[in-house]
CSV table of C-alpha atoms and ligand atoms in Angstrom, one decimal:
chain,number,residue,atom,x,y,z
A,1130,UNK,CA,63.2,-40.9,-64.2
A,1131,UNK,CA,60.5,-42.6,-66.6
A,1132,UNK,CA,58.8,-40.8,-69.3
A,1133,UNK,CA,55.1,-41.1,-68.7
A,1134,UNK,CA,52.5,-41.8,-71.6
A,1135,UNK,CA,50.5,-38.9,-70.4
A,1136,UNK,CA,51.4,-35.3,-71.4
A,1137,UNK,CA,50.9,-32.0,-69.9
A,1138,UNK,CA,49.2,-29.1,-72.2
A,1139,UNK,CA,49.3,-25.6,-71.1
A,1140,UNK,CA,46.5,-23.4,-72.8
A,1141,UNK,CA,46.0,-19.5,-72.7
A,1142,UNK,CA,43.1,-17.8,-72.6
A,1143,UNK,CA,44.2,-15.2,-75.2
A,1144,UNK,CA,44.0,-17.7,-77.8
A,1145,UNK,CA,47.7,-18.4,-78.6
A,1146,UNK,CA,48.8,-21.9,-79.3
A,1147,UNK,CA,48.7,-24.1,-76.3
A,1148,UNK,CA,52.0,-26.1,-75.6
A,1149,UNK,CA,52.7,-29.6,-74.4
A,1150,UNK,CA,55.2,-30.9,-71.8
A,1151,UNK,CA,56.5,-34.4,-71.0
A,1152,UNK,CA,55.7,-35.8,-67.8
A,1153,UNK,CA,57.9,-38.0,-65.9
A,1154,UNK,CA,57.2,-40.4,-63.1
A,1155,UNK,CA,59.5,-41.5,-60.0
A,1156,UNK,CA,59.3,-44.8,-58.6
A,1157,UNK,CA,56.8,-43.5,-55.9
A,1158,UNK,CA,55.1,-40.0,-55.3
A,1159,UNK,CA,53.9,-37.4,-57.5
A,1160,UNK,CA,54.7,-37.3,-61.3
A,1161,UNK,CA,56.4,-33.9,-62.5
A,1162,UNK,CA,55.7,-31.8,-65.4
A,1163,UNK,CA,58.8,-30.9,-67.2
A,1164,UNK,CA,58.7,-27.4,-67.9
A,1165,UNK,CA,62.5,-26.8,-68.9
A,1166,UNK,CA,61.3,-25.9,-72.1
A,1167,UNK,CA,58.3,-23.4,-71.2
A,1168,UNK,CA,60.7,-20.2,-71.5
A,1169,UNK,CA,61.9,-21.2,-74.8
A,1170,UNK,CA,58.4,-22.1,-76.3
A,1171,UNK,CA,56.3,-19.2,-74.6
A,1172,UNK,CA,58.7,-16.6,-73.0
A,1173,UNK,CA,57.1,-17.2,-69.8
A,1174,UNK,CA,58.3,-18.5,-66.6
A,1175,UNK,CA,56.6,-20.3,-63.8
A,1176,UNK,CA,56.0,-18.5,-60.6
A,1177,UNK,CA,56.4,-20.6,-57.2
A,1178,UNK,CA,58.1,-18.8,-54.4
A,1179,UNK,CA,58.6,-21.4,-51.4
A,1180,UNK,CA,58.7,-24.1,-53.9
A,1181,UNK,CA,55.3,-25.4,-53.0
A,1182,UNK,CA,54.9,-27.3,-56.1
A,1183,UNK,CA,58.2,-27.4,-57.8
A,1184,UNK,CA,60.5,-30.6,-57.8
A,1185,UNK,CA,64.0,-28.8,-57.6
A,1186,UNK,CA,66.0,-32.1,-58.7
A,1187,UNK,CA,65.9,-35.7,-59.4
A,1188,UNK,CA,66.9,-37.6,-56.3
A,1189,UNK,CA,67.2,-41.3,-55.2
A,1190,UNK,CA,68.2,-40.8,-51.5
A,1191,UNK,CA,65.2,-39.8,-49.2
A,1192,UNK,CA,61.4,-40.0,-49.7
A,1193,UNK,CA,58.6,-38.6,-47.9
A,1194,UNK,CA,55.1,-39.1,-47.8
A,1195,UNK,CA,53.8,-36.1,-45.7
A,1196,UNK,CA,49.9,-37.6,-45.9
A,1197,UNK,CA,50.8,-41.1,-44.5
A,1198,UNK,CA,53.6,-39.6,-42.1
A,1199,UNK,CA,55.8,-41.9,-43.9
A,1200,UNK,CA,59.9,-41.3,-44.3
A,1201,UNK,CA,62.2,-43.6,-46.3
A,1202,UNK,CA,66.2,-43.4,-46.5
A,1203,UNK,CA,66.9,-45.1,-49.7
A,1204,UNK,CA,63.7,-47.2,-49.1
A,1205,UNK,CA,64.0,-48.2,-45.6
A,1206,UNK,CA,61.6,-47.0,-42.9
A,1207,UNK,CA,63.0,-44.5,-40.5
A,1208,UNK,CA,61.3,-46.6,-37.8
A,1209,UNK,CA,63.1,-49.5,-38.7
A,1210,UNK,CA,66.6,-47.9,-39.3
A,1211,UNK,CA,66.0,-46.1,-35.6
A,1212,UNK,CA,65.7,-49.6,-34.2
A,1213,UNK,CA,68.0,-51.8,-36.4
A,1214,UNK,CA,71.0,-49.6,-37.2
A,1215,UNK,CA,73.2,-47.2,-35.8
A,1216,UNK,CA,74.3,-43.7,-37.2
A,1217,UNK,CA,77.2,-45.0,-38.9
A,1218,UNK,CA,75.2,-47.6,-41.1
A,1219,UNK,CA,72.7,-45.0,-41.8
A,1220,UNK,CA,75.4,-42.8,-43.1
A,1221,UNK,CA,76.7,-45.5,-45.2
A,1222,UNK,CA,73.1,-46.1,-46.6
A,1223,UNK,CA,72.7,-42.7,-47.4
A,1224,UNK,CA,76.0,-42.0,-48.9
A,1225,UNK,CA,76.4,-45.5,-50.8
A,1226,UNK,CA,72.6,-46.4,-51.4
A,1227,UNK,CA,72.7,-49.8,-49.3
A,1228,UNK,CA,73.1,-51.0,-45.9
A,1229,UNK,CA,76.4,-52.1,-45.2
A,1230,UNK,CA,77.9,-55.5,-44.6
A,1231,UNK,CA,79.8,-56.3,-41.4
A,1232,UNK,CA,83.1,-55.7,-43.2
A,1233,UNK,CA,81.8,-52.6,-45.0
A,1234,UNK,CA,80.7,-51.3,-41.7
A,1235,UNK,CA,84.1,-51.8,-40.0
A,1236,UNK,CA,85.8,-50.3,-42.9
A,1237,UNK,CA,83.5,-47.1,-42.9
A,1238,UNK,CA,83.8,-46.9,-39.2
A,1239,UNK,CA,87.6,-47.0,-39.5
A,1240,UNK,CA,87.8,-44.3,-42.3
A,1241,UNK,CA,85.4,-42.2,-40.2
A,1242,UNK,CA,87.2,-42.6,-36.7
A,1243,UNK,CA,90.6,-41.8,-38.4
A,1244,UNK,CA,89.4,-38.5,-39.7
A,1245,UNK,CA,88.1,-37.1,-36.7
A,1246,UNK,CA,90.9,-35.0,-35.3
A,1247,UNK,CA,90.7,-31.3,-36.8
A,1248,UNK,CA,93.9,-29.3,-37.6
A,1249,UNK,CA,95.2,-27.5,-34.6
A,1250,UNK,CA,94.8,-24.3,-36.4
A,1251,UNK,CA,91.3,-24.5,-36.0
A,1252,UNK,CA,91.4,-23.6,-32.1
A,1253,UNK,CA,92.8,-20.3,-33.5
A,1254,UNK,CA,89.5,-19.6,-35.3
A,1255,UNK,CA,87.7,-20.3,-32.3
A,1256,UNK,CA,89.8,-18.1,-30.0
A,1257,UNK,CA,88.8,-15.4,-32.4
A,1258,UNK,CA,85.1,-15.6,-31.4
A,1259,UNK,CA,83.5,-14.1,-28.1
A,1260,UNK,CA,82.9,-16.8,-25.5
A,1261,UNK,CA,78.9,-16.2,-25.6
A,1262,UNK,CA,79.1,-16.4,-29.4
A,1263,UNK,CA,75.9,-18.4,-30.8
A,1264,UNK,CA,77.1,-22.1,-31.6
A,1265,UNK,CA,75.7,-21.8,-35.2
A,1266,UNK,CA,77.5,-18.6,-35.8
A,1267,UNK,CA,81.0,-20.1,-34.6
A,1268,UNK,CA,79.9,-23.5,-36.9
A,1269,UNK,CA,79.0,-21.7,-39.9
A,1270,UNK,CA,82.6,-20.1,-39.8
A,1271,UNK,CA,84.5,-23.0,-38.4
A,1272,UNK,CA,82.8,-25.5,-41.5
A,1273,UNK,CA,83.6,-22.6,-43.9
A,1274,UNK,CA,87.2,-22.4,-42.5
A,1275,UNK,CA,87.8,-26.0,-43.1
A,1276,UNK,CA,87.7,-25.4,-47.2
A,1277,UNK,CA,91.3,-23.9,-46.5
A,1278,UNK,CA,92.8,-26.8,-45.2
A,1279,UNK,CA,92.3,-30.0,-47.8
A,1280,UNK,CA,94.2,-28.9,-51.0
A,1281,UNK,CA,94.5,-32.5,-51.6
A,1282,UNK,CA,90.8,-33.1,-52.4
A,1283,UNK,CA,89.5,-30.0,-54.2
A,1284,UNK,CA,88.6,-31.4,-57.5
A,1285,UNK,CA,85.1,-31.9,-57.3
A,1286,UNK,CA,84.8,-33.7,-60.4
A,1287,UNK,CA,86.8,-36.8,-58.8
A,1288,UNK,CA,84.8,-39.3,-57.2
A,1289,UNK,CA,87.7,-39.9,-54.9
A,1290,UNK,CA,88.1,-36.3,-53.8
A,1291,UNK,CA,84.4,-36.2,-53.1
A,1292,UNK,CA,84.6,-39.2,-50.9
A,1293,UNK,CA,87.6,-37.9,-48.7
A,1294,UNK,CA,85.6,-34.8,-48.3
A,1295,UNK,CA,82.5,-36.7,-47.3
A,1296,UNK,CA,84.4,-38.9,-44.8
A,1297,UNK,CA,86.2,-35.6,-43.4
A,1298,UNK,CA,83.0,-33.5,-42.9
A,1299,UNK,CA,80.9,-36.5,-41.2
A,1300,UNK,CA,84.4,-37.1,-39.0
A,1301,UNK,CA,85.0,-33.7,-38.1
A,1302,UNK,CA,81.7,-32.3,-37.3
A,1303,UNK,CA,81.4,-33.6,-33.9
A,1304,UNK,CA,84.7,-32.5,-33.3
A,1305,UNK,CA,83.8,-28.8,-34.1
A,1306,UNK,CA,80.6,-29.0,-32.2
A,1307,UNK,CA,82.2,-30.2,-28.9
A,1308,UNK,CA,85.0,-27.7,-29.5
A,1309,UNK,CA,82.5,-24.9,-30.0
A,1310,UNK,CA,80.9,-25.9,-26.5
A,1311,UNK,CA,83.9,-26.4,-24.7
A,1312,UNK,CA,85.2,-22.9,-25.8
A,1313,UNK,CA,81.8,-21.6,-24.2
A,1314,UNK,CA,82.5,-23.3,-21.0
A,1315,UNK,CA,86.1,-22.1,-21.0
A,1316,UNK,CA,87.2,-25.6,-20.7
A,1317,UNK,CA,90.2,-27.5,-22.7
A,1318,UNK,CA,89.3,-29.0,-25.7
A,1319,UNK,CA,89.2,-32.9,-25.6
A,1320,UNK,CA,90.8,-34.6,-28.4
A,1321,UNK,CA,88.7,-37.7,-30.1
A,1322,UNK,CA,89.5,-41.2,-28.8
A,1323,UNK,CA,89.6,-43.9,-31.5
A,1324,UNK,CA,88.0,-46.9,-29.3
A,1325,UNK,CA,84.9,-45.3,-28.8
A,1326,UNK,CA,81.9,-45.3,-31.0
A,1327,UNK,CA,80.9,-41.9,-33.3
A,1328,UNK,CA,78.2,-41.1,-30.5
A,1329,UNK,CA,80.2,-42.1,-27.7
A,1330,UNK,CA,83.4,-40.2,-29.1
A,1331,UNK,CA,81.1,-37.2,-29.2
A,1332,UNK,CA,79.8,-37.2,-25.7
A,1333,UNK,CA,83.4,-37.8,-24.4
A,1334,UNK,CA,84.5,-34.7,-26.2
A,1335,UNK,CA,81.4,-32.7,-24.9
A,1336,UNK,CA,81.3,-34.0,-21.3
A,1337,UNK,CA,84.9,-35.2,-20.3
A,1338,UNK,CA,87.4,-33.2,-18.7
A,1339,UNK,CA,91.5,-34.1,-18.4
A,1340,UNK,CA,90.9,-34.3,-14.8
A,1341,UNK,CA,89.0,-37.8,-14.7
A,1342,UNK,CA,87.9,-40.7,-16.7
A,1343,UNK,CA,84.9,-40.7,-18.6
A,1344,UNK,CA,82.5,-43.2,-19.0
A,1345,UNK,CA,79.7,-43.3,-21.7
A,1346,UNK,CA,76.3,-43.7,-20.6
A,1347,UNK,CA,74.9,-46.5,-22.7
A,1348,UNK,CA,71.2,-45.2,-22.8
A,1349,UNK,CA,72.4,-41.8,-23.5
A,1350,UNK,CA,74.6,-42.9,-26.5
A,1351,UNK,CA,71.7,-44.6,-27.8
A,1352,UNK,CA,69.5,-41.7,-27.6
A,1353,UNK,CA,71.8,-39.4,-29.2
A,1354,UNK,CA,72.7,-41.9,-31.9
A,1355,UNK,CA,68.9,-41.8,-32.8
A,1356,UNK,CA,68.8,-38.3,-32.5
A,1357,UNK,CA,71.5,-38.3,-35.3
A,1358,UNK,CA,69.7,-41.0,-37.6
A,1359,UNK,CA,66.3,-39.1,-37.3
A,1360,UNK,CA,68.0,-36.1,-38.5
A,1361,UNK,CA,70.4,-37.6,-41.1
A,1362,UNK,CA,68.4,-36.5,-44.2
A,1363,UNK,CA,65.1,-35.0,-45.2
A,1364,UNK,CA,65.0,-34.9,-49.0
A,1365,UNK,CA,64.9,-31.2,-50.4
A,1366,UNK,CA,64.2,-29.3,-47.2
A,1367,UNK,CA,65.8,-25.5,-46.9
A,1368,UNK,CA,69.4,-26.3,-45.9
A,1369,UNK,CA,69.8,-29.1,-48.3
A,1370,UNK,CA,68.5,-27.1,-51.2
A,1371,UNK,CA,70.9,-24.2,-50.1
A,1372,UNK,CA,74.0,-26.9,-50.2
A,1373,UNK,CA,72.6,-28.0,-53.6
A,1374,UNK,CA,72.4,-24.6,-54.8
A,1375,UNK,CA,75.8,-23.5,-53.4
A,1376,UNK,CA,77.3,-26.4,-54.7
A,1377,UNK,CA,76.0,-26.2,-57.9
A,1378,UNK,CA,78.4,-23.4,-59.0
A,1379,UNK,CA,81.3,-26.2,-57.9
A,1380,UNK,CA,82.2,-24.2,-55.0
A,1381,UNK,CA,84.3,-26.1,-52.3
A,1382,UNK,CA,82.3,-28.7,-50.3
A,1383,UNK,CA,83.3,-27.4,-47.0
A,1384,UNK,CA,81.9,-23.9,-48.3
A,1385,UNK,CA,78.7,-25.6,-49.5
A,1386,UNK,CA,78.2,-27.2,-46.1
A,1387,UNK,CA,78.9,-24.2,-44.4
A,1388,UNK,CA,75.9,-22.5,-46.4
A,1389,UNK,CA,73.7,-25.4,-45.0
A,1390,UNK,CA,74.6,-24.8,-41.6
A,1391,UNK,CA,73.7,-21.1,-42.0
A,1392,UNK,CA,70.4,-21.9,-43.6
A,1393,UNK,CA,69.7,-24.6,-40.9
A,1394,UNK,CA,70.1,-22.1,-37.9
A,1395,UNK,CA,66.7,-20.2,-38.8
A,1396,UNK,CA,63.9,-21.1,-36.3
A,1397,UNK,CA,61.5,-21.9,-39.1
A,1398,UNK,CA,64.0,-25.0,-39.7
A,1399,UNK,CA,66.9,-26.3,-37.7
A,1400,UNK,CA,66.5,-23.5,-34.9
A,1401,UNK,CA,63.0,-24.9,-34.1
A,1402,UNK,CA,64.0,-27.3,-31.1
A,1403,UNK,CA,66.1,-24.4,-29.5
A,1404,UNK,CA,63.0,-22.2,-30.0
A,1405,UNK,CA,60.7,-25.1,-29.1
A,1406,UNK,CA,62.5,-25.8,-25.9
A,1407,UNK,CA,62.7,-21.9,-25.0
A,1408,UNK,CA,58.8,-21.8,-25.6
A,1409,UNK,CA,58.5,-24.8,-23.0
A,1410,UNK,CA,60.6,-22.9,-20.3
A,1411,UNK,CA,58.9,-19.7,-20.9
A,1412,UNK,CA,55.3,-21.6,-20.1
A,1413,UNK,CA,56.7,-23.2,-17.4
A,1414,UNK,CA,58.0,-20.0,-16.0
A,1415,UNK,CA,54.6,-18.3,-16.5
A,1416,UNK,CA,52.9,-20.7,-14.5
A,1417,UNK,CA,53.5,-24.3,-16.2
A,1418,UNK,CA,50.5,-26.6,-17.0
A,1419,UNK,CA,47.6,-24.4,-15.4
A,1420,UNK,CA,48.7,-21.8,-18.2
A,1421,UNK,CA,48.9,-24.1,-21.4
A,1422,UNK,CA,45.2,-23.2,-22.2
A,1423,UNK,CA,46.1,-19.4,-22.1
A,1424,UNK,CA,48.9,-19.9,-24.3
A,1425,UNK,CA,47.1,-22.1,-26.7
A,1426,UNK,CA,44.7,-19.0,-27.0
A,1427,UNK,CA,47.7,-16.8,-28.0
A,1428,UNK,CA,48.8,-19.6,-30.8
A,1429,UNK,CA,45.4,-19.3,-32.2
A,1430,UNK,CA,45.2,-15.9,-32.4
A,1431,UNK,CA,46.9,-14.8,-35.3
A,1432,UNK,CA,47.6,-11.1,-34.2
A,1433,UNK,CA,49.6,-12.6,-31.5
A,1434,UNK,CA,52.6,-13.7,-33.5
A,1435,UNK,CA,53.0,-16.8,-31.5
A,1436,UNK,CA,53.5,-20.3,-32.9
A,1437,UNK,CA,53.2,-23.6,-31.2
A,1438,UNK,CA,57.1,-24.3,-32.0
A,1439,UNK,CA,57.8,-28.0,-32.7
A,1440,UNK,CA,54.4,-28.3,-34.3
A,1441,UNK,CA,53.4,-28.1,-38.2
A,1442,UNK,CA,55.6,-29.0,-41.2
A,1443,UNK,CA,55.5,-28.1,-44.9
A,1444,UNK,CA,55.5,-31.8,-46.0
A,1445,UNK,CA,54.1,-33.9,-43.2
A,1446,UNK,CA,50.0,-33.2,-43.1
A,1447,UNK,CA,50.1,-36.0,-40.4
A,1448,UNK,CA,52.5,-37.0,-37.6
A,1449,UNK,CA,55.9,-36.7,-38.2
A,1450,UNK,CA,57.0,-40.4,-37.9
A,1451,UNK,CA,60.4,-39.0,-36.3
A,1452,UNK,CA,58.4,-37.3,-33.5
A,1453,UNK,CA,57.0,-40.6,-32.2
A,1454,UNK,CA,60.3,-42.3,-32.3
A,1455,UNK,CA,61.5,-39.1,-30.3
A,1456,UNK,CA,58.9,-39.3,-27.8
A,1457,UNK,CA,60.0,-43.0,-26.8
A,1458,UNK,CA,63.6,-41.9,-26.8
A,1459,UNK,CA,62.5,-38.9,-24.5
A,1460,UNK,CA,60.6,-41.5,-22.1
A,1461,UNK,CA,63.7,-43.9,-22.2
A,1462,UNK,CA,66.3,-41.1,-21.3
A,1463,UNK,CA,64.2,-39.5,-18.6
A,1464,UNK,CA,63.6,-42.6,-17.1
A,1465,UNK,CA,67.3,-43.7,-17.4
A,1466,UNK,CA,68.5,-40.7,-15.9
A,1467,UNK,CA,65.9,-40.5,-12.9
A,1468,UNK,CA,64.0,-37.3,-14.4
A,1469,UNK,CA,60.6,-39.1,-15.0
A,1470,UNK,CA,58.7,-36.2,-13.6
A,1471,UNK,CA,60.7,-33.7,-15.7
A,1472,UNK,CA,58.1,-30.9,-16.0
A,1473,UNK,CA,58.8,-29.7,-19.3
A,1474,UNK,CA,58.0,-33.2,-20.6
A,1475,UNK,CA,54.8,-33.4,-18.8
A,1476,UNK,CA,54.1,-29.7,-20.3
A,1477,UNK,CA,54.9,-31.1,-23.9
A,1478,UNK,CA,52.5,-34.0,-23.5
A,1479,UNK,CA,49.8,-31.5,-22.2
A,1480,UNK,CA,50.3,-29.1,-25.3
A,1481,UNK,CA,50.3,-32.1,-27.6
A,1482,UNK,CA,47.2,-33.8,-25.9
A,1483,UNK,CA,45.4,-30.3,-26.5
A,1484,UNK,CA,46.8,-29.7,-30.0
A,1485,UNK,CA,45.9,-33.1,-31.1
A,1486,UNK,CA,42.2,-32.2,-30.2
A,1487,UNK,CA,41.9,-28.8,-31.0
A,1488,UNK,CA,39.9,-28.0,-34.3
A,1489,UNK,CA,42.6,-25.3,-35.1
A,1490,UNK,CA,45.4,-27.7,-35.3
A,1491,UNK,CA,43.3,-30.7,-36.6
A,1492,UNK,CA,41.8,-28.7,-39.5
A,1493,UNK,CA,45.5,-27.3,-40.4
A,1494,UNK,CA,46.9,-30.8,-40.3
A,1495,UNK,CA,49.1,-29.7,-37.5
A,1496,UNK,CA,51.1,-32.4,-35.7
A,1497,UNK,CA,54.3,-32.5,-33.6
A,1498,UNK,CA,57.2,-32.5,-35.8
A,1499,UNK,CA,60.9,-34.0,-34.6
A,1500,UNK,CA,61.8,-30.8,-32.9
A,1501,UNK,CA,58.9,-31.2,-30.5
A,1502,UNK,CA,60.6,-33.8,-28.2
A,1503,UNK,CA,64.5,-33.6,-29.3
A,1504,UNK,CA,64.9,-30.5,-27.3
A,1505,UNK,CA,64.0,-32.0,-24.0
A,1506,UNK,CA,66.1,-35.1,-24.7
A,1507,UNK,CA,69.2,-33.1,-25.3
A,1508,UNK,CA,68.4,-31.1,-22.2
A,1509,UNK,CA,68.2,-34.2,-20.0
A,1510,UNK,CA,71.7,-35.3,-21.4
A,1511,UNK,CA,73.3,-32.0,-20.6
A,1512,UNK,CA,73.3,-30.3,-24.0
A,1513,UNK,CA,72.5,-26.7,-23.6
A,1514,UNK,CA,69.8,-25.3,-25.8
A,1515,UNK,CA,71.9,-23.0,-27.7
A,1516,UNK,CA,73.7,-25.8,-29.1
A,1517,UNK,CA,70.7,-27.7,-30.5
A,1518,UNK,CA,70.8,-26.8,-33.8
A,1519,UNK,CA,74.5,-27.4,-33.9
A,1520,UNK,CA,73.8,-31.2,-32.9
A,1521,UNK,CA,71.2,-31.0,-35.9
A,1522,UNK,CA,74.1,-29.7,-38.4
A,1523,UNK,CA,76.1,-32.6,-37.1
A,1524,UNK,CA,73.6,-35.2,-38.0
A,1525,UNK,CA,72.3,-33.5,-41.0
A,1526,UNK,CA,76.1,-33.2,-42.7
A,1527,UNK,CA,75.5,-36.6,-44.2
A,1528,UNK,CA,72.4,-36.0,-45.7
A,1529,UNK,CA,73.9,-32.7,-47.2
A,1530,UNK,CA,77.1,-34.5,-48.5
A,1531,UNK,CA,75.0,-37.4,-49.8
A,1532,UNK,CA,72.8,-35.3,-52.1
A,1533,UNK,CA,75.8,-32.6,-52.9
A,1534,UNK,CA,77.6,-36.0,-54.0
A,1535,UNK,CA,74.3,-36.9,-56.4
A,1536,UNK,CA,74.1,-33.4,-57.6
A,1537,UNK,CA,77.8,-33.4,-58.8
A,1538,UNK,CA,77.8,-37.2,-60.2
A,1539,UNK,CA,74.8,-36.4,-62.2
A,1540,UNK,CA,76.2,-35.7,-66.0
A,1541,UNK,CA,73.1,-33.6,-66.5
A,1542,UNK,CA,73.7,-31.1,-63.7
A,1543,UNK,CA,73.8,-27.4,-64.1
A,1544,UNK,CA,74.2,-24.5,-62.0
A,1545,UNK,CA,70.9,-23.2,-60.3
A,1546,UNK,CA,69.8,-20.1,-61.3
A,1547,UNK,CA,66.3,-19.3,-60.4
A,1548,UNK,CA,64.3,-16.7,-62.5
A,1549,UNK,CA,61.8,-13.8,-61.2
A,1550,UNK,CA,58.9,-12.0,-61.6
A,1551,UNK,CA,60.1,-8.4,-61.5
A,1552,UNK,CA,58.0,-5.7,-60.2
A,1553,UNK,CA,60.3,-2.9,-59.6
A,1554,UNK,CA,61.1,0.2,-61.7
A,1555,UNK,CA,61.5,-0.2,-65.1
A,1556,UNK,CA,64.7,1.6,-66.8
A,1557,UNK,CA,65.3,5.2,-65.6
A,1558,UNK,CA,67.8,7.9,-65.8
A,1559,UNK,CA,70.1,8.6,-62.8
A,1560,UNK,CA,69.5,12.1,-61.7
A,1561,UNK,CA,72.6,14.1,-60.1
A,1562,UNK,CA,72.6,14.2,-56.5
A,1563,UNK,CA,72.3,17.9,-56.2
A,1564,UNK,CA,68.7,17.8,-58.1
A,1565,UNK,CA,67.5,14.5,-56.2
B,531,ACO,N1,51.7,-22.9,-34.8
B,531,ACO,C1,50.3,-22.3,-34.7
B,531,ACO,N2,49.8,-22.2,-36.3
B,531,ACO,C2,50.7,-22.6,-37.1
B,531,ACO,C3,51.9,-23.2,-36.7
B,531,ACO,C4,52.3,-23.6,-35.6
B,531,ACO,N3,53.3,-24.2,-35.3
B,531,ACO,N4,52.2,-24.0,-37.9
B,531,ACO,C5,51.5,-23.5,-39.0
B,531,ACO,N5,50.3,-22.9,-38.6
B,531,ACO,C6,49.3,-22.2,-39.1
B,531,ACO,C7,49.5,-21.2,-40.1
B,531,ACO,O1,49.5,-19.9,-39.4
B,531,ACO,C8,48.7,-21.2,-41.2
B,531,ACO,O2,47.5,-20.6,-40.6
B,531,ACO,P1,46.5,-20.0,-42.0
B,531,ACO,O3,46.1,-21.1,-43.1
B,531,ACO,O4,45.1,-19.9,-41.0
B,531,ACO,O5,46.9,-18.9,-42.3
B,531,ACO,C9,48.7,-22.6,-41.3
B,531,ACO,O6,49.0,-23.2,-40.2
B,531,ACO,C10,49.7,-23.4,-42.6
B,531,ACO,O7,50.9,-22.9,-41.8
B,531,ACO,P2,51.9,-22.3,-43.0
B,531,ACO,O8,53.1,-21.2,-42.1
B,531,ACO,O9,51.5,-21.7,-44.2
B,531,ACO,O10,52.9,-23.7,-43.4
B,531,ACO,P3,54.3,-23.7,-43.9
B,531,ACO,O11,54.1,-24.8,-44.4
B,531,ACO,O12,54.7,-22.5,-44.5
B,531,ACO,O13,55.1,-23.7,-42.5
B,531,ACO,C11,56.3,-24.4,-40.7
B,531,ACO,C12,55.6,-25.1,-42.0
B,531,ACO,C13,57.5,-23.3,-40.8
B,531,ACO,C14,57.3,-25.5,-40.3
B,531,ACO,C15,55.3,-23.8,-39.7
B,531,ACO,O14,54.5,-25.0,-39.4
B,531,ACO,C16,56.2,-23.4,-38.5
B,531,ACO,O15,56.3,-22.3,-38.4
B,531,ACO,N6,56.2,-24.5,-37.3
B,531,ACO,C17,56.7,-24.0,-36.2
B,531,ACO,C18,58.4,-24.0,-36.2
B,531,ACO,C19,58.6,-25.5,-36.5
B,531,ACO,O16,58.3,-26.0,-35.5
B,531,ACO,N7,59.7,-25.8,-37.3
B,531,ACO,C20,60.2,-27.1,-37.4
B,531,ACO,C21,60.0,-27.4,-38.8
B,531,ACO,S1,60.7,-29.0,-39.0
B,531,ACO,C22,62.3,-29.1,-38.9
B,531,ACO,O17,63.0,-28.2,-39.6
B,531,ACO,C23,63.2,-30.0,-38.4
């Protein structure tokens, strides 16, 4: 980061001395006021719950311009990556800062491919779960459990160890998600097959059975690969910040990523695609397109507590660029699978049409986010709704790992330790139980 000539001055109405703070510039995006010395100089903290105005770190990985609806991975627009690159190239880019050449890509593919198997013991963890357990509950457990297996790479200060952990995480997530699915179906686990692509291999582990050959459908493979690319990173979102905070204590990388999985589960974050599809199904069951108007009235009524899932974003105050790409993919997949008349897709298009014209949404700059169409694509592919967030976790793992690695590699990194504005009781004496 570059020190700006500009400085920020904080003055107080009680006449105490103003304090000056340095301002830093990034390559693009808002400048930041460096308030690290605020407490030392004034005895005050800043107050910003929800991080509305706070940059929690310096990062060179992903940039979002929410007003323009722009998303860049290492400077490359998501629209170009989604069309010209596959998920493995995108992963290499996020981890290393540059797109791979052909030899680098082949080598990276090889490394990932040869780490896709998980220790056989992982099956026993799975068997401890109820068959109807939520996949994200299982994934949180399985990813955390992986911390127990790799004693050869636990020194997070060693870049080689961090690299091998990154490869293992990216490689094994599809295997774990597919095992979670197979377990819920009571079907045998399918082992990875090394002559398939990352995404083709995942589809086979999900949908093949030992009874017959499985042929990967090209359109479905491309669509899922695109879903992975679009979800691969999204700068300092809640789950990534969770991974950074958890990892900042120096914990095992699998444990830090398990924390990210847990955070992603929530409906305001990764759980939104599941919630969005459930919402579409519910509107469909209650009368479909004819009832859309009624549903929108509920959404606009603050008392109802109903939100239009898949709409709105903390950062994007314009169309989420991923939503456009996802809508394209959605059309492609539905056509390829002969589902052009899918009623949920029609319903989603109608909701979007109304929302983009309705002053409630226009005034609040609420646009479709990536989750609005991704659920319809996944459902068409045959992925059950409850597994959507696990697919998101699979794709986001590379982003989490890249951000974790960036943090640990920074010589200036510190354990994350937010402060608070305390409003509870001040010191008081414990009264013995009989007198309370
Ligand atoms: N439906 C109806 N109203 C909404 C919606 C929505 N989906 N999203 C925001 N609003 C309204 C709020 O009620 C609020 O109105 P007000 O100013 O009158 O009080 C205003 O828009 C601003 O919303 P906030 O909740 O303050 O915005 P915030 O940045 O905190 O929330 C969030 C962003 C959580 C994504 C929100 O838009 C939401 O809940 N969306 C639905 C869930 C969703 O799709 N999440 C996916 C996020 S993307 C991802 O994780 C991949």
